[in-house]
Short mmCIF file of C-alpha atoms in Angstrom, two decimals:
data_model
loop_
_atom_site.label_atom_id
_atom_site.label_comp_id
_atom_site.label_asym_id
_atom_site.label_seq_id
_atom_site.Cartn_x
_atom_site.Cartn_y
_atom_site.Cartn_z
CA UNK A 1 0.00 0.00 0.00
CA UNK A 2 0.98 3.70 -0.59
CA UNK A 3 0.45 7.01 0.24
CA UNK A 4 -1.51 8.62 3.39
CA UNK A 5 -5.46 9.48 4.04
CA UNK A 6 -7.33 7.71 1.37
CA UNK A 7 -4.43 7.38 -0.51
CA UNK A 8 -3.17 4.51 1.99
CA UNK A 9 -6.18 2.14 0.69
CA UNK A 10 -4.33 2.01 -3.13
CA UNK A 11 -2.31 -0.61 -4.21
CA UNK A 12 1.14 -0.80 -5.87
CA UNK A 13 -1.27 -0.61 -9.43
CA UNK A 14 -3.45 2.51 -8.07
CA UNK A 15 -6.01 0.45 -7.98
CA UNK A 16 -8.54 -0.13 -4.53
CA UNK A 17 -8.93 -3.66 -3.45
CA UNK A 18 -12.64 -5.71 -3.18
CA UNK A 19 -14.67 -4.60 -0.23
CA UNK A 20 -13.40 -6.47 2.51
CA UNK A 21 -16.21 -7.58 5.65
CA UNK A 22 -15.25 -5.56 8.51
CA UNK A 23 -16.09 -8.97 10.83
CA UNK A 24 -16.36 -12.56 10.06
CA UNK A 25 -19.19 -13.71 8.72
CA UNK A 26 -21.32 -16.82 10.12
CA UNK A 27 -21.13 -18.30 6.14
CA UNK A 28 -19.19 -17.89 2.99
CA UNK A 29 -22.09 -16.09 1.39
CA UNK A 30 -20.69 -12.59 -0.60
CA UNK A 31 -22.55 -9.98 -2.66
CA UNK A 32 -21.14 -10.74 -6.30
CA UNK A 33 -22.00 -8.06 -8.65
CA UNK A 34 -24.78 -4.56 -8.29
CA UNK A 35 -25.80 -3.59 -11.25
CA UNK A 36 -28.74 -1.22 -12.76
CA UNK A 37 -31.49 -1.99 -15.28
CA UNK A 38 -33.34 0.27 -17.37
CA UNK A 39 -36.74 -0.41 -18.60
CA UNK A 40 -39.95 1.67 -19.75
CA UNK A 41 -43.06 -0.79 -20.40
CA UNK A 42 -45.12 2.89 -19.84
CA UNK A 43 -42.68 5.36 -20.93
CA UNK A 44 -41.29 6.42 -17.99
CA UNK A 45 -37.80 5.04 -17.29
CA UNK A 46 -38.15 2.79 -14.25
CA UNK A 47 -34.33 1.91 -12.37
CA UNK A 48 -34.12 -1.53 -10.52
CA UNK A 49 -30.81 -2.48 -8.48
CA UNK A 50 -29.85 -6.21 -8.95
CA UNK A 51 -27.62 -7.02 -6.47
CA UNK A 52 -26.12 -11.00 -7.10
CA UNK A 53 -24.68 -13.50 -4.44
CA UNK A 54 -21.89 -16.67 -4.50
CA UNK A 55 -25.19 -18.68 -4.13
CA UNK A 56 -26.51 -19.43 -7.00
CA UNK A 57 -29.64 -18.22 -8.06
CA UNK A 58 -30.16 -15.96 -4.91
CA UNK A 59 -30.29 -12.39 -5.77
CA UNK A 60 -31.99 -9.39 -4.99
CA UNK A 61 -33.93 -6.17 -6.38
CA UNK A 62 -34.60 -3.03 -5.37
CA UNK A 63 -36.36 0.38 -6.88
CA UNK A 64 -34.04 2.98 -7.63
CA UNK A 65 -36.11 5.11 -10.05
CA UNK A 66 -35.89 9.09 -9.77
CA UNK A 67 -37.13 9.39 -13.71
CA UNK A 68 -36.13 13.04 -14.01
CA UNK A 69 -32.55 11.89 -13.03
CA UNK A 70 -32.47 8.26 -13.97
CA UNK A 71 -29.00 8.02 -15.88
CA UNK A 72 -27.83 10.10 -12.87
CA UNK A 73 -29.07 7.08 -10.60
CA UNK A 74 -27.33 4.55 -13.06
CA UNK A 75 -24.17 6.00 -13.10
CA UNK A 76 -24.07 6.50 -9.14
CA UNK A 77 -24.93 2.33 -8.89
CA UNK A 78 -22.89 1.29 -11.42
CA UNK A 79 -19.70 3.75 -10.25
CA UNK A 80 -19.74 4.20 -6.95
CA UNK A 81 -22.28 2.70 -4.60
CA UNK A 82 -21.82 -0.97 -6.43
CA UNK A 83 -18.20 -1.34 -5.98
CA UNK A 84 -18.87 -0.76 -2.53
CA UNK A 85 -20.98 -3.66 -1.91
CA UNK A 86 -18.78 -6.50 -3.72
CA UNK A 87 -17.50 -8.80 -1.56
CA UNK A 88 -19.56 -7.52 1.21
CA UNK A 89 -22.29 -10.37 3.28
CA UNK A 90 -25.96 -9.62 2.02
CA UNK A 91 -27.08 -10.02 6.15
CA UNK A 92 -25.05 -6.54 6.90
CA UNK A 93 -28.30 -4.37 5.76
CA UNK A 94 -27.30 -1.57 8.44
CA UNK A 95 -23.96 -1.64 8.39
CA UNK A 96 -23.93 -1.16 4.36
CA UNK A 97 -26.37 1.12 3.93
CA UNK A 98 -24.56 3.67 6.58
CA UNK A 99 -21.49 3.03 4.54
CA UNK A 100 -22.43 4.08 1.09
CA UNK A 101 -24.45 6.80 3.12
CA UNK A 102 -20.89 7.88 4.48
CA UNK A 103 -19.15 7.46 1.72
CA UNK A 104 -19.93 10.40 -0.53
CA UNK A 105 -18.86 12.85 2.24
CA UNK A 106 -21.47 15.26 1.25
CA UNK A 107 -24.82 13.22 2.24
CA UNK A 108 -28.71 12.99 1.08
CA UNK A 109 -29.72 13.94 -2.62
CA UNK A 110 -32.19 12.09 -4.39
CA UNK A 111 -29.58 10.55 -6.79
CA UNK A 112 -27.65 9.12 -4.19
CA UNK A 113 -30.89 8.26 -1.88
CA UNK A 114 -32.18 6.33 -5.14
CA UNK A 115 -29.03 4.43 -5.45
CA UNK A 116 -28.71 3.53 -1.86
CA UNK A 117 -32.74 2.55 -2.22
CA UNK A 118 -32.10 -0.11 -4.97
CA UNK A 119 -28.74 -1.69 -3.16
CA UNK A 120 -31.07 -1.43 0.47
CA UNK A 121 -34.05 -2.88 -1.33
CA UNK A 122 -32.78 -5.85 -2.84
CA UNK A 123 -30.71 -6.63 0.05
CA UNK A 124 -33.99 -6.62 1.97
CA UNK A 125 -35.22 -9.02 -0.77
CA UNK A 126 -32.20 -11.22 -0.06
CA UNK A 127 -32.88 -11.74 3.04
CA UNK A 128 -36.59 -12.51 2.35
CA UNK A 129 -35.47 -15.43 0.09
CA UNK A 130 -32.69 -16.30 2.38
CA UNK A 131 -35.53 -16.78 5.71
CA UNK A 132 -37.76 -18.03 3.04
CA UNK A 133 -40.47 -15.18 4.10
CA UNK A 134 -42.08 -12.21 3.12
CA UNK A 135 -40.25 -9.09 3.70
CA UNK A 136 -43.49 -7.53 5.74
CA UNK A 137 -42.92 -10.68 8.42
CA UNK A 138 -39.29 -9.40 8.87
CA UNK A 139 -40.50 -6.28 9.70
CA UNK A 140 -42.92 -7.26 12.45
CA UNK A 141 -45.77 -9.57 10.18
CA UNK A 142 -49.26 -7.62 9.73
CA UNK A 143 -51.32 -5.21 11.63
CA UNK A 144 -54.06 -5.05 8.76
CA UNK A 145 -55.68 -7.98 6.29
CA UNK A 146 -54.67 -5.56 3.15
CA UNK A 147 -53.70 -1.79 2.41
CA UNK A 148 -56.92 0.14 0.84
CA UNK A 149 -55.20 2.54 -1.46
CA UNK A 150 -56.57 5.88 -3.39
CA UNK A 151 -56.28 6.80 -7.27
CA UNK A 152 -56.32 9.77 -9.23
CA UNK A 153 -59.68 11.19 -11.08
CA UNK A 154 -58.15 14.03 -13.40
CA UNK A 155 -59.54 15.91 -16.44
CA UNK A 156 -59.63 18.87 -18.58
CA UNK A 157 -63.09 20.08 -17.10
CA UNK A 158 -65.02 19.40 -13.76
CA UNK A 159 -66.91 17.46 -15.64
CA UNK A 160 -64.19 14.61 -17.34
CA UNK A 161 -62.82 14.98 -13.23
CA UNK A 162 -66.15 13.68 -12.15
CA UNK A 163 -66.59 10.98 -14.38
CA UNK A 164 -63.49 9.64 -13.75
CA UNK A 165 -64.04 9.57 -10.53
CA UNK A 166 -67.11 7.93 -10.54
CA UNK A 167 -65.24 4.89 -12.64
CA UNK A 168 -62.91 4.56 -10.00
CA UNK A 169 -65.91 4.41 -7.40
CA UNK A 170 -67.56 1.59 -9.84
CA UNK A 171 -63.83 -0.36 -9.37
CA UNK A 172 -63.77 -0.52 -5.86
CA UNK A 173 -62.13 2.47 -4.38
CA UNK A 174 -63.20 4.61 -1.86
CA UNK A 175 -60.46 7.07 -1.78
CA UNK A 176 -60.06 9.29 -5.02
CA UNK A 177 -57.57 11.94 -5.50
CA UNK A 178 -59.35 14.85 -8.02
CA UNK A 179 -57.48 17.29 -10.62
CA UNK A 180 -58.99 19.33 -12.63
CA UNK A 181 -56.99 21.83 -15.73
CA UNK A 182 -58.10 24.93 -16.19
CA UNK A 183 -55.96 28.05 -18.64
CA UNK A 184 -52.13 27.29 -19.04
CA UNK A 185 -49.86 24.36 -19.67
CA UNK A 186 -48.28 24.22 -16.34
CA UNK A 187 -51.60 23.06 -15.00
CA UNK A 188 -50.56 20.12 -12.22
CA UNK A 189 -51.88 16.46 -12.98
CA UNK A 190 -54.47 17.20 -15.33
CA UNK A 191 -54.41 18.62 -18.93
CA UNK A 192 -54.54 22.43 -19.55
CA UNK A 193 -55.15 25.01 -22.31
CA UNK A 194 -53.18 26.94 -24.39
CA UNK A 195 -53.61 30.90 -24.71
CA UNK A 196 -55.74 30.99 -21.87
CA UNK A 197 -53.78 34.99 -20.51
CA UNK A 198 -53.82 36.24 -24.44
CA UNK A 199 -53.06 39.66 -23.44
CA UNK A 200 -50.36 38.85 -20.77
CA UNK A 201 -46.25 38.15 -21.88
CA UNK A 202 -46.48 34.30 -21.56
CA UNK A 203 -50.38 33.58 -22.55
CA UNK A 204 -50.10 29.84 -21.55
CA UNK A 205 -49.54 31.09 -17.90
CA UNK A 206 -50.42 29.19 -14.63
CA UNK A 207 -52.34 31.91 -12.77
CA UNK A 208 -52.81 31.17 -8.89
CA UNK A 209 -55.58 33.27 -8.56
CA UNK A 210 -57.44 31.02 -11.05
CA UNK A 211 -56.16 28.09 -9.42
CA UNK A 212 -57.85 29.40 -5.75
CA UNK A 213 -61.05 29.78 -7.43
CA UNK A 214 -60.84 26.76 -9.57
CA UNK A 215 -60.33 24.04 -6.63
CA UNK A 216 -63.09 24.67 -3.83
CA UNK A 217 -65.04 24.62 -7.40
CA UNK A 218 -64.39 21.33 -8.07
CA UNK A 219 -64.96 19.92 -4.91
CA UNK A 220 -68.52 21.77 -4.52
CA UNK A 221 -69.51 19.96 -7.68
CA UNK A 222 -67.59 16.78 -6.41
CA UNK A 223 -69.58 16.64 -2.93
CA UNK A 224 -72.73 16.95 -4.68
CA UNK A 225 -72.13 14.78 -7.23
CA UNK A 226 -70.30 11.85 -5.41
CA UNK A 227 -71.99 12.13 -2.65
CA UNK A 228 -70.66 12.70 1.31
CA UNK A 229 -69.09 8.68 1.84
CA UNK A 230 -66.42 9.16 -0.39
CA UNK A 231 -62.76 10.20 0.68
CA UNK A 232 -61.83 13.37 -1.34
CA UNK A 233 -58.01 14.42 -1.63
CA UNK A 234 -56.06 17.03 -3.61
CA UNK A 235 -52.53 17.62 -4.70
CA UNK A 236 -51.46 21.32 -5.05
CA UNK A 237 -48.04 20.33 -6.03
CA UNK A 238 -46.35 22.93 -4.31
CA UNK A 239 -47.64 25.95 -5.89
CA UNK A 240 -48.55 28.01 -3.19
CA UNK A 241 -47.06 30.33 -0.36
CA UNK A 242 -48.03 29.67 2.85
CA UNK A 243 -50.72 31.72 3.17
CA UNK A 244 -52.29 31.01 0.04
CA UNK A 245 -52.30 27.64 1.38
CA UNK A 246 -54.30 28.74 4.69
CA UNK A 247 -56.48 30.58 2.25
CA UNK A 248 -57.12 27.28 0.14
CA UNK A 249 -57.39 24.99 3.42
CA UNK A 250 -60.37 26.83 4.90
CA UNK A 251 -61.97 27.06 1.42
CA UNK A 252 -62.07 23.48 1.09
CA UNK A 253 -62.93 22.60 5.01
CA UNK A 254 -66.66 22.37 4.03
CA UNK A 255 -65.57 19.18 1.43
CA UNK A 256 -63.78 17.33 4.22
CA UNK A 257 -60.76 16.32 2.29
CA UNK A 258 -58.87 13.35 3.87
CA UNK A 259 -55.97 15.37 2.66
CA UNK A 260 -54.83 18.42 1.11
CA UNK A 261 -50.76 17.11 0.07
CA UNK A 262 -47.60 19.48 -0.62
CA UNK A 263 -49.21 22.90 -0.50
CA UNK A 264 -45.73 24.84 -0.41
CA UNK A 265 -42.91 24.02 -1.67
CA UNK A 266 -39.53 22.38 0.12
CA UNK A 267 -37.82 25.57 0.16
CA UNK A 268 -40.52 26.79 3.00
CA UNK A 269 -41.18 23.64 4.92
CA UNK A 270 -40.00 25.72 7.95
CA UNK A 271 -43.38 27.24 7.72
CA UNK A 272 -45.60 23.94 7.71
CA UNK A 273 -46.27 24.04 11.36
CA UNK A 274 -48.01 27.51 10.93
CA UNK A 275 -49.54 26.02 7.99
CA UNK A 276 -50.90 23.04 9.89
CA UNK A 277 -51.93 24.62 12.78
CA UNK A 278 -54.28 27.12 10.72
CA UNK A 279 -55.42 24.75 8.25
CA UNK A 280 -58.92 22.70 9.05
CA UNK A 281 -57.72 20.11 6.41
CA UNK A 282 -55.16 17.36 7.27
CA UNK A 283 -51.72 18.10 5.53
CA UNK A 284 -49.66 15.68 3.68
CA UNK A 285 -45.60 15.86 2.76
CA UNK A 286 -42.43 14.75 1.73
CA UNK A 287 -41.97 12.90 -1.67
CA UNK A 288 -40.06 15.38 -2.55
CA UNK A 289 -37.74 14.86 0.33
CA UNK A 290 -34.10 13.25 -0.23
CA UNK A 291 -32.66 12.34 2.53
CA UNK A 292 -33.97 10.75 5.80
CA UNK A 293 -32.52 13.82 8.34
CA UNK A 294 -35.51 16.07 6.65
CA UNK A 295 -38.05 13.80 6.82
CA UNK A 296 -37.26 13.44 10.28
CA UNK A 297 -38.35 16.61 10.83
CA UNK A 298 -41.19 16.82 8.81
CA UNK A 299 -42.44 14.06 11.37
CA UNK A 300 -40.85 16.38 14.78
CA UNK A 301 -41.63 19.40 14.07
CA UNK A 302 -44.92 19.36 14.18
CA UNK A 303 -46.11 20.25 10.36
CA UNK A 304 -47.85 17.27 8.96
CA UNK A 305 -50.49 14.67 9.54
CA UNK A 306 -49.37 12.36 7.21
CA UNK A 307 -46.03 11.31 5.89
CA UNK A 308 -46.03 11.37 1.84
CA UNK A 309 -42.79 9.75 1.51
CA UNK A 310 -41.04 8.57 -1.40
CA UNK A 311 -39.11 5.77 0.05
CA UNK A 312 -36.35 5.25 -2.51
CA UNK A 313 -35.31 9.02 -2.39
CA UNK A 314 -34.51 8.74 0.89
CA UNK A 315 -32.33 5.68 0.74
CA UNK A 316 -34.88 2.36 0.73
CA UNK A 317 -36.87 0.48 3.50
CA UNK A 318 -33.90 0.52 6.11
CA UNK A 319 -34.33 4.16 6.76
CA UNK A 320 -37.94 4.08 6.20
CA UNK A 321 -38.54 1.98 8.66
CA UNK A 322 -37.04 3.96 10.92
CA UNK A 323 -39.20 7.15 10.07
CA UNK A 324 -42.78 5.27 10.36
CA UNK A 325 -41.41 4.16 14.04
CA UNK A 326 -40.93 7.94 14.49
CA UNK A 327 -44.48 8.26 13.02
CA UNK A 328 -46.06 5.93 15.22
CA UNK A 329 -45.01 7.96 18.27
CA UNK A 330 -45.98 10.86 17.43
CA UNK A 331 -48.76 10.36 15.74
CA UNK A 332 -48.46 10.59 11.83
CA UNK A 333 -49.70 8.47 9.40
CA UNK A 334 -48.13 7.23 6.18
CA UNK A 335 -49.30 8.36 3.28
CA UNK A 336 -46.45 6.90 0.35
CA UNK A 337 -45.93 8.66 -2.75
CA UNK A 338 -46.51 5.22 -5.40
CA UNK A 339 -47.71 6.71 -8.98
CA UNK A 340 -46.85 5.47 -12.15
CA UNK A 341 -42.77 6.22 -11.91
CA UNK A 342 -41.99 4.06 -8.73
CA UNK A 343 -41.53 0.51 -9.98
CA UNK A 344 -43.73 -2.51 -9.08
CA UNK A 345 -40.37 -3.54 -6.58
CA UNK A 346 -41.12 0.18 -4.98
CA UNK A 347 -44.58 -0.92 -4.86
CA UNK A 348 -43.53 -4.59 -2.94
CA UNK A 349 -41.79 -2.47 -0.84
CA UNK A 350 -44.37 0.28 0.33
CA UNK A 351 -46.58 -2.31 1.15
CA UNK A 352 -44.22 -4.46 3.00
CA UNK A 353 -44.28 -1.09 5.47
CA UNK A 354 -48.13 -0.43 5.05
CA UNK A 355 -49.40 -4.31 5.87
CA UNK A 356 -46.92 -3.88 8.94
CA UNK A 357 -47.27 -0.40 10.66
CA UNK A 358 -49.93 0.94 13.20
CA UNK A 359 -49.31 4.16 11.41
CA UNK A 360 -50.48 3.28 8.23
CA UNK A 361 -52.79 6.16 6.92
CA UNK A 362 -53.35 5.82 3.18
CA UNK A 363 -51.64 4.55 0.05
CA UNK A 364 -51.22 5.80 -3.53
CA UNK A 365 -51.48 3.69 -6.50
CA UNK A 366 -51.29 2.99 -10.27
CA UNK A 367 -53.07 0.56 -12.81
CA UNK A 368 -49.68 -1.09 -14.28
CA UNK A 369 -50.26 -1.94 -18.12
CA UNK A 370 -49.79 -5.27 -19.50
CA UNK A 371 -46.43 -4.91 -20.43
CA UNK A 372 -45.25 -3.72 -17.19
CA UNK A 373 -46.55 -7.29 -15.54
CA UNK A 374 -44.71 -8.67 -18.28
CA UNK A 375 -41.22 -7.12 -16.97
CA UNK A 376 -42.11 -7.35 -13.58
CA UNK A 377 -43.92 -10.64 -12.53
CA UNK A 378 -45.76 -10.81 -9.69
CA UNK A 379 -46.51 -6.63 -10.06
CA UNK A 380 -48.96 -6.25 -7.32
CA UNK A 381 -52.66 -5.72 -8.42
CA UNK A 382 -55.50 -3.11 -7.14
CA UNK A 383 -58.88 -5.41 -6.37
CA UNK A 384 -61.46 -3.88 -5.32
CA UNK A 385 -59.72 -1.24 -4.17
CA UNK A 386 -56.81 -2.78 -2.12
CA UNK A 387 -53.18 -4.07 -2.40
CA UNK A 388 -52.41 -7.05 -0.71
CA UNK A 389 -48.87 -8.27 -0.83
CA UNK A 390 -46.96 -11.08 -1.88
CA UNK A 391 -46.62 -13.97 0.40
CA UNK A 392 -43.12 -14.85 -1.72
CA UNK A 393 -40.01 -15.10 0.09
CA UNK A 394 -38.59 -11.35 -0.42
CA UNK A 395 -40.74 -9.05 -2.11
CA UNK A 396 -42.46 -11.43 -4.45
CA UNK A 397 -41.74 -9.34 -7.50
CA UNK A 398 -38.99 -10.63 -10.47
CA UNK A 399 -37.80 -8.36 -13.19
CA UNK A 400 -37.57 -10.04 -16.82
CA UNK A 401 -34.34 -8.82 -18.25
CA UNK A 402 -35.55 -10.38 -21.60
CA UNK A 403 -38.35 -8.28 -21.56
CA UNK A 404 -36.87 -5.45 -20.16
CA UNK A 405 -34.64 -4.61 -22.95
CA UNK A 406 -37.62 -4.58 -25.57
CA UNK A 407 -38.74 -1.23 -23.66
CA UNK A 408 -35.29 1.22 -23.49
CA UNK A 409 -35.64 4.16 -21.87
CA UNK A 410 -35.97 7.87 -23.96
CA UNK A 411 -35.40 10.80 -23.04
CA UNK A 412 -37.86 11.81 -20.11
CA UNK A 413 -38.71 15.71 -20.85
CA UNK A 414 -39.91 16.25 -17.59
CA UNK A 415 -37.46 19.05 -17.54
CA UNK A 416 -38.78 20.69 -21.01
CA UNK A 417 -42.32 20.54 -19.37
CA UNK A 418 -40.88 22.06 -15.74
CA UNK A 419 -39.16 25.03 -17.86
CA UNK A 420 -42.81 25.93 -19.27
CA UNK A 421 -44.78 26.32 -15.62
CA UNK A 422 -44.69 29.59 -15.52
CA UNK A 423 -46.92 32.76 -14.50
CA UNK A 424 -48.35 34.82 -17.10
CA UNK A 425 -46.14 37.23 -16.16
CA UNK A 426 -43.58 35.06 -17.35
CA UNK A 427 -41.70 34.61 -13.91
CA UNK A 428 -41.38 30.51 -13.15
CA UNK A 429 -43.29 28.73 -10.62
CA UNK A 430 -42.66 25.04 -8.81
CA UNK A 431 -43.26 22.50 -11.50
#
């Protein structure tokens, strides 16, 4: 060996030897090879970790996907977080998963939470297989028969919102998350119009103003329409200040929304606690959190009812885990961010936490299409309104590498379309 500080760790070459075990293990069993996989059965890249053993056959996955960033992700498995975990026993979960968070130096991101998700997750899977159980009955086994989940009713018009909902209703579900557009093209989770500010500098303008009369709108017509049983939520998508958001709170309380989710933006979470305490609705945060340190907080500080995490931005099911404990103490719920770009692994995963936790609140989902079961068999199913999980050793979710390849990932302009939310003034807003 040569040199001092990280230096010392080189060889004669320059080159740094296999990850050693710090301890002994109780077997010969080693962590063989981490890799990334790409695949987009929808369109929307989805990132899976495959982490390999010395047993044959045994390996694990895990959901990595941050789509806006996914090469990012890949190149972070594949060049720095992977290396790591060569050589290293598949049992050491903690141990690991503190060392690649150490390892950067400068800690948290979602790039680096992602990574660190898809090594975490699959090693969780590993050890599934390995017990020959479930992940959930690792965790504790289940406090609930299944997890009733909520989709999304969006639409051009209050109209196309309604309807939508009402299909969902005819499905099974009892929890419906409504959008509605309205003038612009930054219009959040449902489509808008173009040239609806002509006489302003940027005519396809998101105007907030429209937006606060807009949304109690919709959920006047929504109440009448759907009647008082069902559970109503909204997602403002981090448009507002913070008193807009008090403003938009009390002009919903008379729809008793189950929640009203990520109604400023991270920059201001300082001010949730005001937020909360002056809003009638329940409040619902954090998939746009990265690391596990802020979501901490979210939970301590008083600002939310129910935890909206996005478990593989902050680094997988170890530290998750660890948050809904935090949760259950102090009385949040879960909420978990799970649309359409969180693969059906991330799925296996959520609801390896939700079957398991007192704290369990509610759960998003998405309809899969047929070739995403393809990629991913066993990709958990919605019936009648529920997600039950796999009874599988590990998450009880494969990933057809076969298939995979027949669905490569292009470019995801989600940063084109973030460029173009903008005021009619002109002046950006939060995408």
């Amino acid at each position: 060996m040569t040199g001092s500080g990280p230096d010392r760790l080189l060889d004669d070459s320059g080159a740094l030897p296999q990850a050693a075990p710090p301890w002994p293990g109780r077997d010969r069993l080693r962590v063989t090879a981490v890799r990334a996989i790409v695949t987009a059965p929808e369109g929307m890249p989805l990132v899976v970790v495959r982490v390999d053993t010395s047993e044959p056959g045994l390996y694990g996955l895990g959901c990595a996907t941050f789509t806006q960033r996914y090469a990012a992700v890949v190149a972070a498995v594949e060049e720095h977080v992977g290396p790591l975990v060569v050589g290293r026993h598949p049992a050491d979960i903690e141990d690991i998963t503190r060392m690649i968070h150490y390892s950067s130096y400068w800690r948290g991101g979602p790039v680096l939470g992602n990574a660190l998700s898809g090594v975490d997750q699959a090693l969780w899977d590993i050890a599934g297989k390995r017990a020959g159980m479930p992940v959930y009955e690792l965790l504790g086994g289940r406090s609930r028969s299944a997890v009733e989940v909520y989709s999304h009713a969006a639409g051009g018009t209050v109209e196309e919102t309604l309807a939508g909902a009402e299909e969902l209703l005819a499905r099974g579900y009892r929890h419906v998350r409504l959008q509605v557009g309205g003038p612009g093209l930054g219009t959040y989770g449902a489509p808008g119009t173009r040239g609806g500010y002509p006489r302003s500098p940027h005519p396809d303008g998101w105007d907030v103003a429209q937006y606060l009369r807009a949304t109690p709108e919709l959920f006047a017509a929504a109440r009448e329409r759907l009647g008082a049983e069902v559970s109503l939520m909204h997602d403002v998508h981090s448009r507002l200040t913070p008193k807009q958001a008090v403003v938009l709170a009390r002009e919903l309380e008379p729809y008793r929304l189950s929640f009203l989710e990520d109604v400023i933006a991270p920059e201001y979470y300082d001010r949730l606690p005001e937020v909360r305490a002056a809003s009638p609705v329940p409040i619902a945060v954090g998939e746009q959190i990265g690391n596990v340190t802020d979501a901490a907080r979210l939970i301590k500080n008083g600002g939310i009812d129910l935890l909206r995490l996005h478990t593989s931005a902050v680094g997988g099911l170890t530290p998750t885990r660890k948050l809904v404990a935090l949760a259950e103490l102090l009385g949040v719920r879960t909420a978990f961010h799970s649309p359409g770009d969180i693969s059906p692994v991330g799925v296996a995963a959520n609801l390896a936490v939700d079957i398991s936790t007192p704290a369990f609140g509610y759960q998003e989902s998405h309809t899969y299409n047929d070739a995403t079961h393809e990629v991913f068999p066993g990709t958990p199913v919605v019936r009648e309104g529920h997600l039950a999980p796999s009874d599988a050793p590990g998450w009880g979710v494969d990933l057809d590498e076969k298939a995979a390849v027949r669905f490569p990932p292009t470019k995801f302009l989600h940063e084109r379309w973030a460029t173009g939310v903008r005021h009619p003034d002109g002046s950006l807003n939060a995408p």
